[in-house]
Short mmCIF file of C-alpha atoms in Angstrom, two decimals:
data_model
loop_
_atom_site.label_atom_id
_atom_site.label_comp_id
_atom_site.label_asym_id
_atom_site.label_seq_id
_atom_site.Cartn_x
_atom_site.Cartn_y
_atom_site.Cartn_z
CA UNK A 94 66.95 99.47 104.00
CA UNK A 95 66.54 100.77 100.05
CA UNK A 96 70.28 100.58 100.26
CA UNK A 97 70.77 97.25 100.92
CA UNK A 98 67.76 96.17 98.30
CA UNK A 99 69.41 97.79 95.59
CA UNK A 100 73.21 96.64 96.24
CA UNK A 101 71.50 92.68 96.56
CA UNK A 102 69.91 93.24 93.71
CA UNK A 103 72.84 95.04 91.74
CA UNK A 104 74.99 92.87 89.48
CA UNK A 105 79.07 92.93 88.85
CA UNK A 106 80.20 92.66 85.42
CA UNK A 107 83.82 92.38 85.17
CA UNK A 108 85.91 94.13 82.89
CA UNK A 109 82.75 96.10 81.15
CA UNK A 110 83.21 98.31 78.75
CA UNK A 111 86.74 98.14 78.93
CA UNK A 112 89.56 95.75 80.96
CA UNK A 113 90.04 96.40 84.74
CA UNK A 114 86.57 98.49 85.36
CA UNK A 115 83.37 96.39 87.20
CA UNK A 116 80.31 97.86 86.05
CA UNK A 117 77.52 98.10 88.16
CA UNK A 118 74.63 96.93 86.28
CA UNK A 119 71.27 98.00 87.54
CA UNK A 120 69.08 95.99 85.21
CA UNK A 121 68.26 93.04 86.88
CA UNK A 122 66.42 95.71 89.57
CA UNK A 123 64.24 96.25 86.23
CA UNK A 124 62.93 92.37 86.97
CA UNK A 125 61.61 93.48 90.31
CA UNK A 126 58.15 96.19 89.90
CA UNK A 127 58.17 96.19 94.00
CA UNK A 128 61.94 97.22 94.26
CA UNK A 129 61.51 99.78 91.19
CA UNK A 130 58.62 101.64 92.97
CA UNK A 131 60.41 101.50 96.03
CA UNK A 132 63.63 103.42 94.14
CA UNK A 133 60.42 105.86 92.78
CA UNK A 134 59.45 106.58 96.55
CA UNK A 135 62.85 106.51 98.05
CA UNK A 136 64.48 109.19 95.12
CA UNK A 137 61.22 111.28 95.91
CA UNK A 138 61.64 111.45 99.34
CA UNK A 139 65.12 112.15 99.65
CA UNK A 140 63.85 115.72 97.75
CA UNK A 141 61.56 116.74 100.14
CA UNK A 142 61.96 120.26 100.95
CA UNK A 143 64.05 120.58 97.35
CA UNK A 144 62.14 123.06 95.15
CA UNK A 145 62.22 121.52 91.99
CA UNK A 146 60.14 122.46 88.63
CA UNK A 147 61.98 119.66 86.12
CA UNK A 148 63.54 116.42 86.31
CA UNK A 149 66.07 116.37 83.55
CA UNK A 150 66.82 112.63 82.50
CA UNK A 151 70.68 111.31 81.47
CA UNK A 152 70.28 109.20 78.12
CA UNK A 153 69.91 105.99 78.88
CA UNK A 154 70.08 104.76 82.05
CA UNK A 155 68.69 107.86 83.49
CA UNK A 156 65.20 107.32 81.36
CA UNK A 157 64.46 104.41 83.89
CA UNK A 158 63.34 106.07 86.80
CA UNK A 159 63.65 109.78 85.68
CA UNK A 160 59.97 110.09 84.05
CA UNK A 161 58.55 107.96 87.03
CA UNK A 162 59.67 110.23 89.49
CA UNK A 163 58.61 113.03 87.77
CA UNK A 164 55.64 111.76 87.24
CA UNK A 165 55.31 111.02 91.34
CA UNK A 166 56.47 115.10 91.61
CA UNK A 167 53.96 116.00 89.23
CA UNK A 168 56.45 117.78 87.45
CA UNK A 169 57.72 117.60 83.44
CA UNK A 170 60.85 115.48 82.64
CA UNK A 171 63.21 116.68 79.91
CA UNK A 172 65.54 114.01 78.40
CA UNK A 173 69.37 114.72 77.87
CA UNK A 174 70.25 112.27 74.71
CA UNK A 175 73.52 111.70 73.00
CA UNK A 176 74.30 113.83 70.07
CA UNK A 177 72.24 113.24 67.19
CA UNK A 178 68.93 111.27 68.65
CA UNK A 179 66.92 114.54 69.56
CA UNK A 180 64.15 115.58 66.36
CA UNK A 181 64.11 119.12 67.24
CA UNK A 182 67.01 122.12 67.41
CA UNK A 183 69.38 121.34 69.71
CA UNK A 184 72.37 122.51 72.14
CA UNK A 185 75.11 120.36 72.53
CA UNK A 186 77.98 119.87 74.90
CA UNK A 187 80.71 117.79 74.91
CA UNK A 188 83.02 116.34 77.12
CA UNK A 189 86.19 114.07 77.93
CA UNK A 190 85.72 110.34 78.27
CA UNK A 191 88.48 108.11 79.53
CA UNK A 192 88.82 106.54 75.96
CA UNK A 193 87.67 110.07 74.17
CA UNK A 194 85.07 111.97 73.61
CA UNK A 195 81.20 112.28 73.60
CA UNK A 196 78.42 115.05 73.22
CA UNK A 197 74.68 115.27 74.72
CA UNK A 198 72.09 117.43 73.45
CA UNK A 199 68.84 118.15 74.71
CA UNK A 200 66.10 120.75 72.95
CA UNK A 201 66.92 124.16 72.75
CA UNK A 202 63.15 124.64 73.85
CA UNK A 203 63.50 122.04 76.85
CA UNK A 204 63.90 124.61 79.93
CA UNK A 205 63.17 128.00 80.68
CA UNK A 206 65.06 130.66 81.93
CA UNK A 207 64.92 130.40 85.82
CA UNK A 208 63.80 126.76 86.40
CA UNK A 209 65.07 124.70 88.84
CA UNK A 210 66.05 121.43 87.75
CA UNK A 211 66.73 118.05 88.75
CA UNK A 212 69.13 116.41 87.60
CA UNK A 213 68.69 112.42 87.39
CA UNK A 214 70.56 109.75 86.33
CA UNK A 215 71.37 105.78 87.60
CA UNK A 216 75.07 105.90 88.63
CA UNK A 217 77.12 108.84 89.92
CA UNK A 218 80.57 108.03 88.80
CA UNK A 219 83.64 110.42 87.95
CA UNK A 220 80.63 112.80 87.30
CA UNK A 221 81.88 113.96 83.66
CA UNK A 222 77.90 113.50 82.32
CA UNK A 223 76.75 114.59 84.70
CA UNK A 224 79.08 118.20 84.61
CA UNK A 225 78.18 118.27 80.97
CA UNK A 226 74.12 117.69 81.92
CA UNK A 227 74.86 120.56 84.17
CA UNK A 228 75.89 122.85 81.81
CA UNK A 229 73.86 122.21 78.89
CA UNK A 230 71.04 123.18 81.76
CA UNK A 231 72.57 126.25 82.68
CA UNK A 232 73.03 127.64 78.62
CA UNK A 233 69.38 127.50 78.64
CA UNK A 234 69.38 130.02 81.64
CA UNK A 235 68.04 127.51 84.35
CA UNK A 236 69.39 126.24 87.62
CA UNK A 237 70.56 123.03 88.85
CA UNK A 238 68.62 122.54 91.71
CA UNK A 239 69.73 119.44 92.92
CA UNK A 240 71.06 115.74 91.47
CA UNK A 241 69.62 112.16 92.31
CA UNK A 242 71.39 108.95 91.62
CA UNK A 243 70.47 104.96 92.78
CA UNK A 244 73.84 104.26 93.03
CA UNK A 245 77.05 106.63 93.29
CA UNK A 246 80.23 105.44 93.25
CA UNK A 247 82.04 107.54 95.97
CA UNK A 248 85.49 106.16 95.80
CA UNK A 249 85.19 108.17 92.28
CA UNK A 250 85.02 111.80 93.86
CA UNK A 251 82.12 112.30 90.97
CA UNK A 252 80.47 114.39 93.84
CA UNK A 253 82.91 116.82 93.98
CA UNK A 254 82.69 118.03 90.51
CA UNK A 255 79.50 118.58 91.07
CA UNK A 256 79.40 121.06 93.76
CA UNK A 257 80.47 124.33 91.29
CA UNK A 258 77.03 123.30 89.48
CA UNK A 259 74.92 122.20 92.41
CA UNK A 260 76.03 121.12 95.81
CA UNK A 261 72.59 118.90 96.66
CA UNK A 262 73.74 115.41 95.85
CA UNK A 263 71.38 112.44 97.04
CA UNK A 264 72.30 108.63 95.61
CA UNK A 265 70.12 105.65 97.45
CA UNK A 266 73.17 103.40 97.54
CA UNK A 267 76.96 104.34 97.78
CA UNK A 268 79.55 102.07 97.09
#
């Protein structure tokens, strides 16, 4: 049912960023506060039973529902930021782009050793963010404990290079 709210809802934008790839853009769900607690509920329940200390937000997209939900888990949320927007002493890591490279950073004080994390962003994809996410959580000596997504893109195989990291995977929609 969540499914098929979010994928109405979803918009196609044709050759965004770059000719050839349709983006799938989640903002007008943004319009809807019924459908966006709904997502809250939905990404909360599919972790039942996950033991989870932190939900660790993707900049940007995964800043949407990522402190809601943690909120609803009663848990912290961390944010993961590209390189340069954090105040405080960072770790970085970078990684390979289709068109380059980029680097996110979170705070070198943003996880401690041990904790299980969540990893949360909108859109699973080829999963190279997501990898990086995954390691920059692991320097600081905690665990992935799982990954939620809205949408994943499956036809992508993002999942798969996810499993050395973490192998609980949960998106609401799958295209």
């Amino acid at each position: 049912m969540i499914a098929s709210k979010i994928k109405a809802a979803v918009r196609d934008v044709h050759d965004f960023p770059k000719q050839g790839i349709i983006f799938k853009d989640i903002t007008p769900i943004l319009k809807d506060p019924g459908l966006c607690k709904e997502i809250t509920i939905a990404l909360a329940e599919q972790l039942a039973g996950v033991e989870i200390d932190v939900v660790a937000g993707i900049e940007s997209r995964g800043f949407l529902f990522g402190p809601s939900l943690a909120q609803l888990l009663n848990i912290p949320f961390v944010p993961i930021r590209k390189a340069g927007k954090l105040p405080y002493k960072t770790i970085s890591q970078s990684y390979d782009l289709e068109y380059g490279t980029a680097t996110i950073e979170c705070h070198e004080d943003a996880l401690l050793a041990g904790q299980k994390v969540l990893i949360h962003d909108d859109l699973l994809a080829t999963g190279g963010t997501v990898v990086a996410a995954s390691k920059l959580v692991m320097q600081l000596g905690a665990n992935v404990a799982a990954y939620s997504f809205i949408i994943s893109l499956d036809f992508l195989n993002g999942r798969q290079r996810l499993v050395p990291y973490g192998d609980q995977v949960f998106s609401l929609a799958a295209y």
